Structures are given as structure tokens and as C-alpha cells.
Short mmCIF file of C-alpha atoms and ligand atoms in Angstrom, two decimals:
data_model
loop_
_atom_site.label_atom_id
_atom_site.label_comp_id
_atom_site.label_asym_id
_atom_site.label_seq_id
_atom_site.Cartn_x
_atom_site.Cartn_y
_atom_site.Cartn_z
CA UNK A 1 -38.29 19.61 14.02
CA UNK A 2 -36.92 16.19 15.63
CA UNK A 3 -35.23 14.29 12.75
CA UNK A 4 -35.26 10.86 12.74
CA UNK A 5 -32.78 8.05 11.13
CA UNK A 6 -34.53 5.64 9.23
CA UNK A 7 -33.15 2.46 7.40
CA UNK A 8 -33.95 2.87 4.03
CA UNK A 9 -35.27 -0.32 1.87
CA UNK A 10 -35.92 2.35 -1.16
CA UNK A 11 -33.71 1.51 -4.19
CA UNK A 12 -31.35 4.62 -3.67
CA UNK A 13 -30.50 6.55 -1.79
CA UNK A 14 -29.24 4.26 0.74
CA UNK A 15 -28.78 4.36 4.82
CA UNK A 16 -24.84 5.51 4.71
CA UNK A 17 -22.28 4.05 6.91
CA UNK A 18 -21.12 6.82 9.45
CA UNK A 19 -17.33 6.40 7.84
CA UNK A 20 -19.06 7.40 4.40
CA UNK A 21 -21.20 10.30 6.19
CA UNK A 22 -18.24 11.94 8.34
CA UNK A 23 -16.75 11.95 4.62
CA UNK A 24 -18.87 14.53 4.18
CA UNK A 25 -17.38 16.71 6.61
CA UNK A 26 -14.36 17.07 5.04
CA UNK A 27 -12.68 20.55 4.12
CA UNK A 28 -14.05 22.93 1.33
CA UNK A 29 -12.27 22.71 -1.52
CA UNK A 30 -12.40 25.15 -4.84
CA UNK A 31 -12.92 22.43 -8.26
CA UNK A 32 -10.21 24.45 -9.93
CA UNK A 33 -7.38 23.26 -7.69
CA UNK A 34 -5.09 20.76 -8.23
CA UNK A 35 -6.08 18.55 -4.71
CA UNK A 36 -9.22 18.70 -6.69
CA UNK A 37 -7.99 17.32 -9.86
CA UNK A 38 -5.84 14.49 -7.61
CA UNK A 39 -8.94 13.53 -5.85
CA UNK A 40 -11.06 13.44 -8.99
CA UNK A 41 -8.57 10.78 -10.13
CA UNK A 42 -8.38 8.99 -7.61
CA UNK A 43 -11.88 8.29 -7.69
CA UNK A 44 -11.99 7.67 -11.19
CA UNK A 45 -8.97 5.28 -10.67
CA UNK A 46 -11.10 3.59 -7.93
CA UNK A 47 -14.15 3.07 -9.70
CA UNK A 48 -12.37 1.20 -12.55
CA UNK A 49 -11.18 -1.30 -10.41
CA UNK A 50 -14.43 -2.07 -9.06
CA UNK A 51 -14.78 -4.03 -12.28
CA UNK A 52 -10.78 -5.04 -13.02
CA UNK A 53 -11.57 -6.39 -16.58
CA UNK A 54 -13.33 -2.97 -17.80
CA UNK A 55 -9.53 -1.65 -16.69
CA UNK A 56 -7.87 -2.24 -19.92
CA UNK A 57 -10.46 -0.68 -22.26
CA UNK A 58 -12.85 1.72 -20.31
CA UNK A 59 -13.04 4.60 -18.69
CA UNK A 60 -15.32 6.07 -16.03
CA UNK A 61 -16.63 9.60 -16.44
CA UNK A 62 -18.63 11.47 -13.97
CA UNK A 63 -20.79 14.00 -13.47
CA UNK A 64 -23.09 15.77 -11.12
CA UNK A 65 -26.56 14.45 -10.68
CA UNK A 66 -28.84 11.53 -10.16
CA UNK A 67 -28.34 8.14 -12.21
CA UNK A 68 -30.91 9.73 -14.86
CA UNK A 69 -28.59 12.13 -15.76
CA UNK A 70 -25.86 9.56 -16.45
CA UNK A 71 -28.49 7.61 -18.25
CA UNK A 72 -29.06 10.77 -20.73
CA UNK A 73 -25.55 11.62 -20.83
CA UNK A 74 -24.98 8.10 -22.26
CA UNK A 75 -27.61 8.38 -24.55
CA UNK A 76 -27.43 11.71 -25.48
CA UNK A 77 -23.75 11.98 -26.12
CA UNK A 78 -23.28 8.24 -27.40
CA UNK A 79 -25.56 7.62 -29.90
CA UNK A 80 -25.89 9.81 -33.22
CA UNK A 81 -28.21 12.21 -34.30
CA UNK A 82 -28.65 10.86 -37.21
CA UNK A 83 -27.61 7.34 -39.17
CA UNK A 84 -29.12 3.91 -37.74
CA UNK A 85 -32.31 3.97 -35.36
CA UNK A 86 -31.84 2.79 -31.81
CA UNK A 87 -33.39 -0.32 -30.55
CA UNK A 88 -34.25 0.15 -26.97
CA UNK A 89 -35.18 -3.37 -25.18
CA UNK A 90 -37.83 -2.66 -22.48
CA UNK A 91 -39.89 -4.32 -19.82
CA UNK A 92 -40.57 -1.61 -17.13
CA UNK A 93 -40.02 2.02 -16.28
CA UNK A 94 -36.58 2.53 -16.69
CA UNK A 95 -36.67 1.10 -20.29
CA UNK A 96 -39.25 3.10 -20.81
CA UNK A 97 -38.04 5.93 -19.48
CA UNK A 98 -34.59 5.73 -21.99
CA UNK A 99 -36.98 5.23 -24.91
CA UNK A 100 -38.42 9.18 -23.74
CA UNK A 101 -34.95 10.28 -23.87
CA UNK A 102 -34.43 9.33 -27.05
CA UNK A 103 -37.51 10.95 -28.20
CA UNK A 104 -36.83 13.87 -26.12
CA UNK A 105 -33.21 14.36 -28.36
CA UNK A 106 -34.83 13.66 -31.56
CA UNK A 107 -33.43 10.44 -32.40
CA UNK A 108 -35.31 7.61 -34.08
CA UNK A 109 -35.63 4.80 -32.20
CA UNK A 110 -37.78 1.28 -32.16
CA UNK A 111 -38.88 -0.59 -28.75
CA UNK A 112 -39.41 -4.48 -28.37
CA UNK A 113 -41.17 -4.03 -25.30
CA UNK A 114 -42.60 -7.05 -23.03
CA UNK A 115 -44.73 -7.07 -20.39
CA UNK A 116 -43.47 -6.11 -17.08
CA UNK A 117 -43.56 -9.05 -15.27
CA UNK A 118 -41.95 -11.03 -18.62
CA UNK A 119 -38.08 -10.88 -19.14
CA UNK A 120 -37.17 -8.94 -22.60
CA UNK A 121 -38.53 -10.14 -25.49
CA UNK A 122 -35.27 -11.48 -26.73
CA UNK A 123 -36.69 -13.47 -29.95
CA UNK A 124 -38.10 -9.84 -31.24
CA UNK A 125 -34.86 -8.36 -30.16
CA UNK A 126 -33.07 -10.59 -32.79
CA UNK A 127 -35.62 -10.40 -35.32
CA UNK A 128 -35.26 -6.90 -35.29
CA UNK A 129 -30.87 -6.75 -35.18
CA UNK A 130 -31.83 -9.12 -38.43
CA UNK A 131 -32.70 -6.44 -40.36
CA UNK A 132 -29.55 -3.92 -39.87
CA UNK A 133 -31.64 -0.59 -38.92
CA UNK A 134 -29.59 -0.92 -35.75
CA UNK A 135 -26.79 1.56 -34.57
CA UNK A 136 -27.40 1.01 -30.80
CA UNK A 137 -29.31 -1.58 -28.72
CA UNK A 138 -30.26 0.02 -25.16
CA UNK A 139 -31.37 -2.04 -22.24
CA UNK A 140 -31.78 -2.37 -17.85
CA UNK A 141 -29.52 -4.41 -16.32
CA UNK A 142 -31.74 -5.05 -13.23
CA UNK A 143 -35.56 -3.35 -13.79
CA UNK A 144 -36.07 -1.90 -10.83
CA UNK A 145 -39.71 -1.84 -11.51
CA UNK A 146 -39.62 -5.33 -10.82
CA UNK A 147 -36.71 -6.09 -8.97
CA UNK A 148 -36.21 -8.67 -12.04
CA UNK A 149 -32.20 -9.08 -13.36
CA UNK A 150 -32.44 -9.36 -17.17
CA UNK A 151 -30.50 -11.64 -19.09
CA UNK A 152 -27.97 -9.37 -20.41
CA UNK A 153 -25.86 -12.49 -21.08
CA UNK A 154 -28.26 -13.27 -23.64
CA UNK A 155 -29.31 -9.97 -24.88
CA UNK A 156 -24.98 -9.67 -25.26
CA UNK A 157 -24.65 -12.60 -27.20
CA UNK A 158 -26.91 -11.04 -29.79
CA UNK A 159 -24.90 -7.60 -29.93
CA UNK A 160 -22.06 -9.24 -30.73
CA UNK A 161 -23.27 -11.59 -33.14
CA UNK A 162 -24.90 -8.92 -34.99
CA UNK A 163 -22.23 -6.54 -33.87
CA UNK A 164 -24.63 -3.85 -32.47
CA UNK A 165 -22.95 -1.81 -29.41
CA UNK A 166 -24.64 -2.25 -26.08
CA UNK A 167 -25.47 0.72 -24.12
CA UNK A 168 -26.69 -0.33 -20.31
CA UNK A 169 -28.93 1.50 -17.75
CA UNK A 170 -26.86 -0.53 -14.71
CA UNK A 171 -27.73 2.06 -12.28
CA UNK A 172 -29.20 -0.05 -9.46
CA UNK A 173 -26.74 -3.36 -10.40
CA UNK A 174 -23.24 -1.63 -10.93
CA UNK A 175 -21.15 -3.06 -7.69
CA UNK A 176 -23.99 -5.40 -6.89
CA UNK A 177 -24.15 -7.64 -9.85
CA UNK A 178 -21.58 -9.20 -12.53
CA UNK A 179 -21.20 -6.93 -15.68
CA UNK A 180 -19.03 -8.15 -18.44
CA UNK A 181 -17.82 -5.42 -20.69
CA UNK A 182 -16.37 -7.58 -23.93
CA UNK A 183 -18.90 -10.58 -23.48
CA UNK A 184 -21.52 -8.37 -24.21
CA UNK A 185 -20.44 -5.80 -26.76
CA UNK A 186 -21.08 -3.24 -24.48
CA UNK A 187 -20.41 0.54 -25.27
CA UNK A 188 -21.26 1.82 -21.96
CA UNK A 189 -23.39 1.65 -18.89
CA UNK A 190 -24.93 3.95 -16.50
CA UNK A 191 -24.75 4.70 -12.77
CA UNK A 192 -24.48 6.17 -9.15
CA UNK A 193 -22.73 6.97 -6.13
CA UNK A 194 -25.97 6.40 -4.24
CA UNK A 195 -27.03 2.63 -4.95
CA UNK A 196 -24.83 -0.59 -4.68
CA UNK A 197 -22.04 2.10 -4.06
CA UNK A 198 -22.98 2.90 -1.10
CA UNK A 199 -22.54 6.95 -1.41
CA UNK A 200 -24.12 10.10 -1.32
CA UNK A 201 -26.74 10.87 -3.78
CA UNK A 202 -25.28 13.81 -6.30
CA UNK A 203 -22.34 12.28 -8.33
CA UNK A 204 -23.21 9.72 -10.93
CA UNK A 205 -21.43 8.28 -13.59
CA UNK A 206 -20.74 6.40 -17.24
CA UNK A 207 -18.17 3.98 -17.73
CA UNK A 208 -17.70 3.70 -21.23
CA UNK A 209 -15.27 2.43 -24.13
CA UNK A 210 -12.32 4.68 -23.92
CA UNK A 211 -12.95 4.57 -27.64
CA UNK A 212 -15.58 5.93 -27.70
CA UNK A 213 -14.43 9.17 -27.52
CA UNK A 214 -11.48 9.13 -29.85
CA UNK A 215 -11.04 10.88 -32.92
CA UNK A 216 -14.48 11.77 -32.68
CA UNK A 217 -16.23 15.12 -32.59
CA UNK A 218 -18.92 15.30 -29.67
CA UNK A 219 -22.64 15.08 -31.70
CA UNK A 220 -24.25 15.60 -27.56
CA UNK A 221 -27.74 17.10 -27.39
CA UNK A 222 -27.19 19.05 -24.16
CA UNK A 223 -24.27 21.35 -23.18
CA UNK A 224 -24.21 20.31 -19.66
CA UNK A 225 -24.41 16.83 -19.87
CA UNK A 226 -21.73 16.28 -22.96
CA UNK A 227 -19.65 13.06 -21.47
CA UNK A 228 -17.29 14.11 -24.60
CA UNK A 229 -16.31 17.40 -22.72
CA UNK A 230 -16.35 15.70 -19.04
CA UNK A 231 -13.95 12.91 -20.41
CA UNK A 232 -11.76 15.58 -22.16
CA UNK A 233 -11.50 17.55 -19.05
CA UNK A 234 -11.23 14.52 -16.35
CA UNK A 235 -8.83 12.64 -18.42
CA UNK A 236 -6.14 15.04 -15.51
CA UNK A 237 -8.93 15.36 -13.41
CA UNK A 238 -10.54 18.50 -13.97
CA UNK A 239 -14.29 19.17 -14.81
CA UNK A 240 -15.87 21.65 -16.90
CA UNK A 241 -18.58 22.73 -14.70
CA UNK A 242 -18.80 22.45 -10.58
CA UNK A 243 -18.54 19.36 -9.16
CA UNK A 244 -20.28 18.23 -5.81
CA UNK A 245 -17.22 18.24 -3.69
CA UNK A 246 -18.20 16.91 -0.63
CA UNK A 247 -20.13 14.19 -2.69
CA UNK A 248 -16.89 13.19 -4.02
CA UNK A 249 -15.50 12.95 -0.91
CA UNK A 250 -18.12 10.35 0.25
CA UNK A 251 -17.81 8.46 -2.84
CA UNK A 252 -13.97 7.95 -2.01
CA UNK A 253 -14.82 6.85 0.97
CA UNK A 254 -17.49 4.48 -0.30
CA UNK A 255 -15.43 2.91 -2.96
CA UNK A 256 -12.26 2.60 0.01
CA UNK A 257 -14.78 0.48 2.01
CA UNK A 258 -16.43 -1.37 -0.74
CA UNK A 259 -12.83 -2.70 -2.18
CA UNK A 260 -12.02 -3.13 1.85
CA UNK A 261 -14.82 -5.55 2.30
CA UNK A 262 -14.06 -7.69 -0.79
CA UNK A 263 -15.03 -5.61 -3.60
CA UNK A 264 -18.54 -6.11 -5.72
CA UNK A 265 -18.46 -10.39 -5.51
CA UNK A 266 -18.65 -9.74 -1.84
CA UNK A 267 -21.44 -7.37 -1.75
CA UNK A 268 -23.56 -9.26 -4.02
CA UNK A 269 -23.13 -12.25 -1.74
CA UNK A 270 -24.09 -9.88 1.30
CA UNK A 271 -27.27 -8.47 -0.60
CA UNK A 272 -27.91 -12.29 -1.33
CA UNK A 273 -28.03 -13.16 1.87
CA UNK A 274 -30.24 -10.06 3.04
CA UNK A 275 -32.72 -10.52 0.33
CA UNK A 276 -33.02 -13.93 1.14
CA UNK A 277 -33.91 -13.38 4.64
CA UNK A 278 -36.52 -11.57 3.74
CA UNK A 279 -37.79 -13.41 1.45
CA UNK A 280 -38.36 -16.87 3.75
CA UNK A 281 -39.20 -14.42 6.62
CA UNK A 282 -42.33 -12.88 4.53
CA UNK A 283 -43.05 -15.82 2.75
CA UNK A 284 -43.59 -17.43 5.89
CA UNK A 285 -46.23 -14.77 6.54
CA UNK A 286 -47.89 -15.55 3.69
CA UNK A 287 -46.33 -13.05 1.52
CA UNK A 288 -44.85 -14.03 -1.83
CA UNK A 289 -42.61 -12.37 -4.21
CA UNK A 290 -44.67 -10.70 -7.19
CA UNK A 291 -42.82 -12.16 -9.75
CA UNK A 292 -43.31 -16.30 -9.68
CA UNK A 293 -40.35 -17.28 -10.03
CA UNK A 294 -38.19 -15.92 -7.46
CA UNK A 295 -35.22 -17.04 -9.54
CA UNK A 296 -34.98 -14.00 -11.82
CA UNK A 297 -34.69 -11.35 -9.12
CA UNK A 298 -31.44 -9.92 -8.59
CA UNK A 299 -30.00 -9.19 -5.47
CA UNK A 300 -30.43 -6.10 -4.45
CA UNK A 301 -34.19 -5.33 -4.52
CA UNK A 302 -37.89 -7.91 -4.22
CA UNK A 303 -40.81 -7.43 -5.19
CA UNK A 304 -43.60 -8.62 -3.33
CA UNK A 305 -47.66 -9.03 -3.33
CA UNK A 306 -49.44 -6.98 -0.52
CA UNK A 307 -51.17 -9.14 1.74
CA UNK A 308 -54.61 -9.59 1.71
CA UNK A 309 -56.49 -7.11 3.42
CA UNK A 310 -53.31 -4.34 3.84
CA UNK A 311 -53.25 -1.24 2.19
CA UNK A 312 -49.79 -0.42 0.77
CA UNK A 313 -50.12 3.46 3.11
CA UNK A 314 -50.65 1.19 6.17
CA UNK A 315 -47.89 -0.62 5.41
CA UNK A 316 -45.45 2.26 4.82
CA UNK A 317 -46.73 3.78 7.95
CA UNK A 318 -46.57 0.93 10.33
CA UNK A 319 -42.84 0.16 9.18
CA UNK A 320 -41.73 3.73 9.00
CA UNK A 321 -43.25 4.60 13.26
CA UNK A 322 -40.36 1.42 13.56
CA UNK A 323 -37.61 3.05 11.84
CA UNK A 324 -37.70 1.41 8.19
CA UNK A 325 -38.81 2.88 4.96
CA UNK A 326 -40.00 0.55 2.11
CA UNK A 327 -40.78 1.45 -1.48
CA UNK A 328 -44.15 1.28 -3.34
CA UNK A 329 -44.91 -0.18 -6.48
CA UNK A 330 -44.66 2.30 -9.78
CA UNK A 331 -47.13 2.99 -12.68
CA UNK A 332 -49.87 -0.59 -13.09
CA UNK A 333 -48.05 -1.64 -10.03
CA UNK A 334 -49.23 0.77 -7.69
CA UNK A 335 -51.68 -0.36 -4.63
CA UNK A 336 -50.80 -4.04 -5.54
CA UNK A 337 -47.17 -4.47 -4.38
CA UNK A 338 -44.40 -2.96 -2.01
CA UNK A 339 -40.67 -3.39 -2.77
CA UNK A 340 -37.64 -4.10 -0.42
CA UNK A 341 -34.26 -3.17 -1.25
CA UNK A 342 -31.32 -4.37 0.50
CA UNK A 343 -28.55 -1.88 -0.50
CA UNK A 344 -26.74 0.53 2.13
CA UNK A 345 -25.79 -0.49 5.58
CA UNK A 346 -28.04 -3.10 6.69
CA UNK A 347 -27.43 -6.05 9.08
CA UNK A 348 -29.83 -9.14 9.33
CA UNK A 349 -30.53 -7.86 12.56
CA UNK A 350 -32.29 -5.24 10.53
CA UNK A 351 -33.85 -7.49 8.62
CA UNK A 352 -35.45 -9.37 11.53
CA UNK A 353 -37.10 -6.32 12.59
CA UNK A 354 -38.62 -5.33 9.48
CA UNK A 355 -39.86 -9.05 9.73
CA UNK A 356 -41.64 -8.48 13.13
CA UNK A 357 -43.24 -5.52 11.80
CA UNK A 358 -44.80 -6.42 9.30
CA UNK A 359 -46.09 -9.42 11.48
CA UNK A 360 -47.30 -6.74 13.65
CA UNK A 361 -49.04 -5.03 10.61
CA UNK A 362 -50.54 -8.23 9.71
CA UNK A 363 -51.90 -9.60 12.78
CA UNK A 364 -53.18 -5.58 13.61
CA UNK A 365 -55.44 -5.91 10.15
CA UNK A 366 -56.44 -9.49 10.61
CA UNK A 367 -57.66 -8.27 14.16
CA UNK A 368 -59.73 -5.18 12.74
CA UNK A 369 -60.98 -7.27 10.15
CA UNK A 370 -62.43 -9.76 12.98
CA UNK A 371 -64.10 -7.03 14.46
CA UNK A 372 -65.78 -5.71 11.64
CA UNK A 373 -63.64 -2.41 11.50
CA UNK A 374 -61.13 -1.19 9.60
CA UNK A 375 -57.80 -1.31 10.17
C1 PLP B 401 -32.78 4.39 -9.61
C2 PLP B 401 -32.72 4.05 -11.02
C3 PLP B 401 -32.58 5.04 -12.01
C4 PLP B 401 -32.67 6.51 -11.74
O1 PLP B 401 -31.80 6.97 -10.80
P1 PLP B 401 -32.02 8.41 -10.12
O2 PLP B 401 -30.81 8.47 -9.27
O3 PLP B 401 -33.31 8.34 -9.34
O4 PLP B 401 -32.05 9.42 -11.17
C5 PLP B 401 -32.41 4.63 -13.32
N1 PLP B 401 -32.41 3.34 -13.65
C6 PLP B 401 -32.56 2.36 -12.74
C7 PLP B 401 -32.55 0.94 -13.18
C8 PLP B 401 -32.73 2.68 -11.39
O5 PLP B 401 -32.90 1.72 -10.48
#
């Protein structure tokens, strides 16, 4: 079968630089070796300084899989069995989706959850950290549901001034949006090698409070994805179970180019500028964003309405036959929106062409409709 490149506008994985895919190429190399062990660390080494002020007093741990695993690890190794409830702060599938973790590992748990196209509830947040059930608050940095950055700044304020630890799902914002670590009491987040990172799905990762782990006895609800007994083991670089080598190898490579071009400030500014292009282009076609206020989306991902009179499948297949791959909308969501993402290697060239065919979708449906037909 003829494969095809596509430029992907999914939220993960992303289109790869070719420096990032000849990574991949790299020699074979056994995970109980010491080049192993140096390259481990020099990854971990690199992904700490992707945010310098989480440096001092954090420490990233990885392990193989997709961000949902490093989303359970976090939860499943961080917070107790047993003590104070969790509060989890939801307003789409991903909050929803660490709320059936918890439930999954047996631990008791409340949800403040708003509507999806609302920002978190933030007043029922507080009312709840009021009464002290709280060990944990859990939240999404950016809802990729939506495409909507939450106010974590807010949500922050309110675990420290009730002194409740933070625990973040930043798997589509970590190295395209700010985090602050103290600011915002936070314990830990979630991520990937495969979204603002720029590397190959596989390897994903928590950075969390070095603390965390010390003097304490690992209470984790799976064997394989204990981030007590990764951390032990990668604190000289060594993992307990198989790592995805080559996958390593491309995140090196990724986080080499990312701190070449300017580090995560930089990227966000490049996402900006995508996103934005994109945004006047289509709105210009008479498509707005799904969300009202266009303010609240992050960078790296838009939601948008599908115009009138174009099925979401014609729209995926129309842009796909010219080389681009856009997401659908998930769970209510479906069959009334589409979602770009802007992450991976992507010019404004790009940009403009996804622009002209969706035009060409446009014009193709008005046409039928005209006629009488269908599209
Ligand atoms: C993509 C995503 C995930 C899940 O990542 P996978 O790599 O698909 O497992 C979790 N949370 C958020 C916010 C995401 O965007």
C-alpha cells in the first residue's frame, strides 16, 4: 500500500520534524546498559529545564506509554488509598476521564463539574476546600475537549490558600503554555513526548515534587505504573521495566530542538501565531470558534462550529485527499464541531492551505445545495 504523509491538526501525535524522525534510526541499544542509563539522564536533565523554575524542587519521571498512563501513574501512585477524598475539578473529557481513574483504584473522590463549554466552577471548588475533606484537588490545564485553557492561576490560588496539593493533567499544554509549580501548590502534572514536545508517541511522563517521594513508602495501585519505583530506579538512570529506546532517542532530539528554537515562551508564541491564522482565515468563511469568547482558548488547539450545511465526514475527507488531518468533536460534541490543533511542524504556509480547502469544501456544498443535491 502507497503511504501517504499527512499534516496532522489532531491534538497528538504530531507531524515530526525529519531531525526528530531520523532520531529514530539510531542504534539498538539494551535498557540495562550504562549508554542507556546516560541517555535516560540526559533526557530527564533536559526536560527539567524546559520549565527552569520546577529545577530546584521537581523532578521528571518517565515511563512508557501514552499521556493516560502518566495521568494514572500520577494519580494512582500520588494520592492515598485511604485518608482525605479527592476533589477532581472537571469541565470535559479529560476531567472526566481522571475522575474514572480514581474510581477505577478505589479511592473516594468528589467532582465540581461545569458544563463543557463553562470554565471550572471555581466558587464550588472553594466551597468545597472549605470544608477540609480534601487531600488532593485534580484538574486540566488546557481541556482538550474544548480547546479552552483553564484558569489554573485561579484554581492555584485556592490550593494554596487552603493548602490542598495540586495534581495537573498538562498533557496537551506542557511546553506550550506557562505552568508555575510554587504559585499553584502543585504536586505534579502529567504529560508526553508526543504533544507540545514535539516527539514520538510512546514515552510520557510526570514531573512531580521531588518530595514527594521521600521517606515515603509507595501506596501505587498498579505494579507497572508505580512512579515511586520509576523515580527510585531513574534517579541514575535506570528503569525497572523496558523502556522505548528509540522513543527516547526522538525525545532527545525533540527537547535539543525545542530549547534550540527558544524553549516553551517561543513555541507558545509560534502556536499563537498559527492558531490565529486560522482563526481570521475561517472566520472569514463564516466559521466561528465554538466557544464565544475566543479569549479562553489556549494556544495550541480551536474549536470551531461546522458550517452550515457540512457534515463533519465531508469535512475530514475533503481536507485529508489535500494532505491535512483535522480532529472531530468528542462525546455531546460530536457532528457539531471539528477541532484544529497547531502542534508539530507546521508553517503558515500550511495553514493557508488548510484555509483554501476548506473554502473549497464550502463553496463544493453551497453548490450541491443550489442544485438540489447533496453534497
Ligand atoms: C491527549 C490528552 C490526554 C491523553 O493522552 P494520550 O496520549 O492519548 O493517552 C490526556 N489529557 C489531555 C488534556 C489530552 O489532551
Amino acid at each position: 500500500m502507497d503511504e501517504r504523509s499527512y499534516k496532522l491538526l489532531n491534538p497528538g501525535p504530531v507531524t515530526l520534524t525529519e531531525r526528530v524522525r531520523k532520531a529514530l534510526s539510531r542504534p539498538d541499544m539494551c535498557h540495562r546498559e550504562p549508554e542507556f542509563a546516560a541517555l535516560t539522564m540526559d533526557v530527564i536533565a533536559r526536560l527539567s529545564a524546559v520549565y527552569p523554575e520546577s529545577q530546584k524542587d521537581y523532578v521528571p519521571v518517565l515511563i512508557t506509554g501514552s499521556g493516560t498512563a502518566a495521568v494514572e501513574a500520577m494519580l494512582g501512585s500520588l494520592v492515598p488509598k485511604t485518608g482525605k477524598k479527592t476533589l477532581v475539578v472537571a469541565n470535559g473529557v479529560y476531567g472526566d476521564r481522571a475522575a474514572a481513574m480514581l474510581k477505577a483504584q478505589g479511592k473516594a473522590y468528589h467532582t465540581v463539574e461545569a458544563k463543557w463549554t463553562e470554565g471550572m466552577d471555581l466558587a464550588a471548588t472553594e466551597k468545597a476546600l472549605q470544608t477540609g475533606e480534601f487531600g488532593h484537588v485534580v484538574a486540566v490545564h488546557h481541556e482538550t475537549t474544548t480547546g479552552r485553557l483553564n484558569d489554573i492561576d485561579s484554581l492555584g490560588k485556592l490550593c494554596v490558600k487552603y493548602n490542598v496539593p495540586l495534581l495537573l493533567d498538562a498533557v496537551s499544554s506542557f511546553a506550550g503554555e506557562r505552568i508555575r509549580f510554587a504559585e499553584w501548590n502543585l504536586e505534579a502534572c502529567a504529560a508526553t513526548a508526543n504533544k507540545c514536545l514535539h516527539g514520538v508517541p510512546g514515552i510520557a511522563f510526570v514531573v512531580a515534587r521531588a518530595s514527594a517521594f521521600e521517606g515515603k513508602e509507595t501506596g501505587a495501585t498498579s505494579v507497572y505504573l508505580d512512579l515511586f519505583r520509576y523515580r527510585k530506579e531513574q534517579a541514575k538512570g535506570w528503569s525497572p521495566f523496558t523502556q522505548s529506546v528509540h522513543v527516547l532517542y526522538a525525545l532527545q532530539e525533540a527537547l535539543k530542538e525545542l530549547a534550540e528554537a527558544g524553549g516553551w515562551e517561543a513555541r507558545h508564541t509560534r502556536y499563537a501565531a498559527l492558531s490565529q491564522k486560522v482563526r481570521e482565515g475561517l472566520f472569514a468563511l463564516g466559521i466561528p470558534t465554538f466557544l464565544e469568547d475566543a479569549q479562553v482558548y489556549g494556544s495550541t488547539l480551536v474549536s470551531y462550529r461546522l458550517p452550515f450545511g457540512v457534515a463533519y465526514e465531508q469535512l475530514h475527507d475533503t481536507l485529508k485527499e489535500d494532505g491535512f488531518i483535522i480532529y472531530a468533536g468528542q462525546g455531546p460534541f460530536q457532528g457539531q464541531i471539528f477541532r484544529i490543533a497547531n502542534m508539530g511542524d507546521l508553517t503558515l504556509q500550511d495553514m493557508e492551505r488548510v484555509l483554501d480547502s476548506v473554502k473549497g469544501t464550502i463553496k463544493h456544498a453551497a453548490e450541491a445545495a443550489s442544485r438540489g443535491t447533496v453534497a
